[in-house]
Structure formats: structure tokens, C-alpha cells
Amino acid sequence: MDSTIVRYCFAALLALSISTAPAPAVEQNCRFIQAKPEREACYKQQELELAAKRKPAPTTQESSTLESMRQMRQDDEAVYRSINNICRGC
């Protein structure tokens, strides 16, 4: 019974390793372009893509509103916790 489980796990692992392809390296594509203007254009395009990936997503009005609501709820919870510790009518 254990050998069949091992066989299935091995088969699944083998299929997974074959199906996953390595991530293509974009910078290698530009290296092999012979014409200088085309190669420079390729590098410039890569630079723009990299800058776009590094740029943080713009914050929207909705996300800032949600963040402020979350902060207000945390503040309210802290106040409620401190109020519960006060002795009423001792």
C-alpha cells in the first residue's frame, strides 16, 4: 500500500516539474539583438516595464476611506476597553 502512494506522489511530482517552465529572462532577449538601435529600444522598453513594476499602485479615495474607518474602529475599541475597566456605581 505504501509503495502505491509513493508511486503516485512521484508521478505527480514528475508531472509538476515537467509542466513548470523556468521564468524567461527578459534581459537576455536584448543581448542577442545585432542591430544597435533595436537593441537600445529593447533595453529602453525593459527599463520602462521595470519602472512600472516598481511604481506603487496609486491610492484611491476609497482605499484611504477604508483605512481611516479601520483606524477609527481600532480607536473605538481601545476606548471601549478602557471604559469597561471603570467601576460604575461602586
PDB file of C-alpha atoms in Angstrom:
ATOM      1  CA  MET A   1       0.000   0.000   0.000  1.00  0.00           C
ATOM      2  CA  ASP A   2       2.795   2.415   0.843  1.00  0.00           C
ATOM      3  CA  SER A   3       4.546   1.754  -2.453  1.00  0.00           C
ATOM      4  CA  THR A   4       1.473   2.800  -4.447  1.00  0.00           C
ATOM      5  CA  ILE A   5       1.281   6.080  -2.529  1.00  0.00           C
ATOM      6  CA  VAL A   6       4.957   6.702  -3.207  1.00  0.00           C
ATOM      7  CA  ARG A   7       4.457   5.921  -6.892  1.00  0.00           C
ATOM      8  CA  TYR A   8       1.543   8.369  -7.181  1.00  0.00           C
ATOM      9  CA  CYS A   9       3.440  11.074  -5.322  1.00  0.00           C
ATOM     10  CA  PHE A  10       6.475  10.544  -7.539  1.00  0.00           C
ATOM     11  CA  ALA A  11       4.329  10.674 -10.678  1.00  0.00           C
ATOM     12  CA  ALA A  12       2.619  13.855  -9.518  1.00  0.00           C
ATOM     13  CA  LEU A  13       5.953  15.454  -8.637  1.00  0.00           C
ATOM     14  CA  LEU A  14       7.396  14.467 -12.007  1.00  0.00           C
ATOM     15  CA  ALA A  15       4.390  15.863 -13.882  1.00  0.00           C
ATOM     16  CA  LEU A  16       4.580  19.094 -11.907  1.00  0.00           C
ATOM     17  CA  SER A  17       8.276  19.540 -12.551  1.00  0.00           C
ATOM     18  CA  ILE A  18       7.847  18.941 -16.280  1.00  0.00           C
ATOM     19  CA  SER A  19       4.865  21.267 -16.597  1.00  0.00           C
ATOM     20  CA  THR A  20       6.534  24.224 -14.887  1.00  0.00           C
ATOM     21  CA  ALA A  21       8.774  26.164 -17.189  1.00  0.00           C
ATOM     22  CA  PRO A  22      11.513  28.438 -15.916  1.00  0.00           C
ATOM     23  CA  ALA A  23      10.726  32.133 -15.933  1.00  0.00           C
ATOM     24  CA  PRO A  24      12.121  33.708 -19.086  1.00  0.00           C
ATOM     25  CA  ALA A  25      14.887  36.189 -18.515  1.00  0.00           C
ATOM     26  CA  VAL A  26      13.869  39.314 -20.371  1.00  0.00           C
ATOM     27  CA  GLU A  27      17.311  40.920 -20.333  1.00  0.00           C
ATOM     28  CA  GLN A  28      18.794  38.010 -22.300  1.00  0.00           C
ATOM     29  CA  ASN A  29      16.499  38.721 -25.236  1.00  0.00           C
ATOM     30  CA  CYS A  30      18.016  42.151 -25.793  1.00  0.00           C
ATOM     31  CA  ARG A  31      21.594  40.927 -25.622  1.00  0.00           C
ATOM     32  CA  PHE A  32      21.337  38.922 -28.770  1.00  0.00           C
ATOM     33  CA  ILE A  33      19.853  41.639 -30.970  1.00  0.00           C
ATOM     34  CA  GLN A  34      22.505  42.565 -33.509  1.00  0.00           C
ATOM     35  CA  ALA A  35      21.228  45.966 -34.649  1.00  0.00           C
ATOM     36  CA  LYS A  36      22.199  48.639 -32.142  1.00  0.00           C
ATOM     37  CA  PRO A  37      19.044  50.819 -32.434  1.00  0.00           C
ATOM     38  CA  GLU A  38      16.792  47.811 -31.939  1.00  0.00           C
ATOM     39  CA  ARG A  39      18.857  46.580 -29.001  1.00  0.00           C
ATOM     40  CA  GLU A  40      18.737  50.010 -27.341  1.00  0.00           C
ATOM     41  CA  ALA A  41      14.983  50.189 -27.915  1.00  0.00           C
ATOM     42  CA  CYS A  42      14.655  46.773 -26.289  1.00  0.00           C
ATOM     43  CA  TYR A  43      16.652  47.911 -23.259  1.00  0.00           C
ATOM     44  CA  LYS A  44      14.562  51.082 -23.005  1.00  0.00           C
ATOM     45  CA  GLN A  45      11.360  49.015 -23.098  1.00  0.00           C
ATOM     46  CA  GLN A  46      12.701  46.787 -20.324  1.00  0.00           C
ATOM     47  CA  GLU A  47      13.556  49.835 -18.271  1.00  0.00           C
ATOM     48  CA  LEU A  48      10.014  51.189 -18.647  1.00  0.00           C
ATOM     49  CA  GLU A  49       8.497  47.835 -17.675  1.00  0.00           C
ATOM     50  CA  LEU A  50      10.730  47.589 -14.623  1.00  0.00           C
ATOM     51  CA  ALA A  51       9.846  51.130 -13.567  1.00  0.00           C
ATOM     52  CA  ALA A  52       6.143  50.313 -13.944  1.00  0.00           C
ATOM     53  CA  LYS A  53       6.550  47.235 -11.732  1.00  0.00           C
ATOM     54  CA  ARG A  54       8.386  49.195  -9.056  1.00  0.00           C
ATOM     55  CA  LYS A  55       5.872  52.048  -9.023  1.00  0.00           C
ATOM     56  CA  PRO A  56       3.403  51.633  -6.171  1.00  0.00           C
ATOM     57  CA  ALA A  57      -0.254  51.471  -7.036  1.00  0.00           C
ATOM     58  CA  PRO A  58      -1.957  54.841  -6.706  1.00  0.00           C
ATOM     59  CA  THR A  59      -4.066  55.156  -3.601  1.00  0.00           C
ATOM     60  CA  THR A  60      -7.680  55.785  -4.329  1.00  0.00           C
ATOM     61  CA  GLN A  61     -10.172  57.766  -2.335  1.00  0.00           C
ATOM     62  CA  GLU A  62     -11.934  54.539  -1.466  1.00  0.00           C
ATOM     63  CA  SER A  63      -8.839  52.851  -0.033  1.00  0.00           C
ATOM     64  CA  SER A  64      -7.944  55.886   2.073  1.00  0.00           C
ATOM     65  CA  THR A  65     -11.521  55.999   3.375  1.00  0.00           C
ATOM     66  CA  LEU A  66     -11.367  52.331   4.314  1.00  0.00           C
ATOM     67  CA  GLU A  67      -8.047  52.878   6.061  1.00  0.00           C
ATOM     68  CA  SER A  68      -9.436  55.790   8.088  1.00  0.00           C
ATOM     69  CA  MET A  69     -12.507  53.721   9.026  1.00  0.00           C
ATOM     70  CA  ARG A  70     -10.285  50.887  10.191  1.00  0.00           C
ATOM     71  CA  GLN A  71      -8.224  53.275  12.293  1.00  0.00           C
ATOM     72  CA  MET A  72     -11.373  54.780  13.861  1.00  0.00           C
ATOM     73  CA  ARG A  73     -12.650  51.297  14.748  1.00  0.00           C
ATOM     74  CA  GLN A  74      -9.358  50.459  16.440  1.00  0.00           C
ATOM     75  CA  ASP A  75      -9.518  53.692  18.415  1.00  0.00           C
ATOM     76  CA  ASP A  76     -13.123  52.992  19.414  1.00  0.00           C
ATOM     77  CA  GLU A  77     -12.214  49.503  20.606  1.00  0.00           C
ATOM     78  CA  ALA A  78      -9.411  50.934  22.740  1.00  0.00           C
ATOM     79  CA  VAL A  79     -11.815  53.433  24.315  1.00  0.00           C
ATOM     80  CA  TYR A  80     -14.426  50.727  24.974  1.00  0.00           C
ATOM     81  CA  ARG A  81     -11.797  48.523  26.629  1.00  0.00           C
ATOM     82  CA  SER A  82     -10.739  51.378  28.909  1.00  0.00           C
ATOM     83  CA  ILE A  83     -14.375  52.220  29.768  1.00  0.00           C
ATOM     84  CA  ASN A  84     -15.081  48.617  30.746  1.00  0.00           C
ATOM     85  CA  ASN A  85     -12.363  48.831  33.408  1.00  0.00           C
ATOM     86  CA  ILE A  86     -14.080  51.766  35.139  1.00  0.00           C
ATOM     87  CA  CYS A  87     -16.139  50.797  38.147  1.00  0.00           C
ATOM     88  CA  ARG A  88     -19.705  52.048  37.780  1.00  0.00           C
ATOM     89  CA  GLY A  89     -21.612  52.807  40.965  1.00  0.00           C
ATOM     90  CA  CYS A  90     -19.060  51.424  43.408  1.00  0.00           C
TER      91      CYS A  90
END
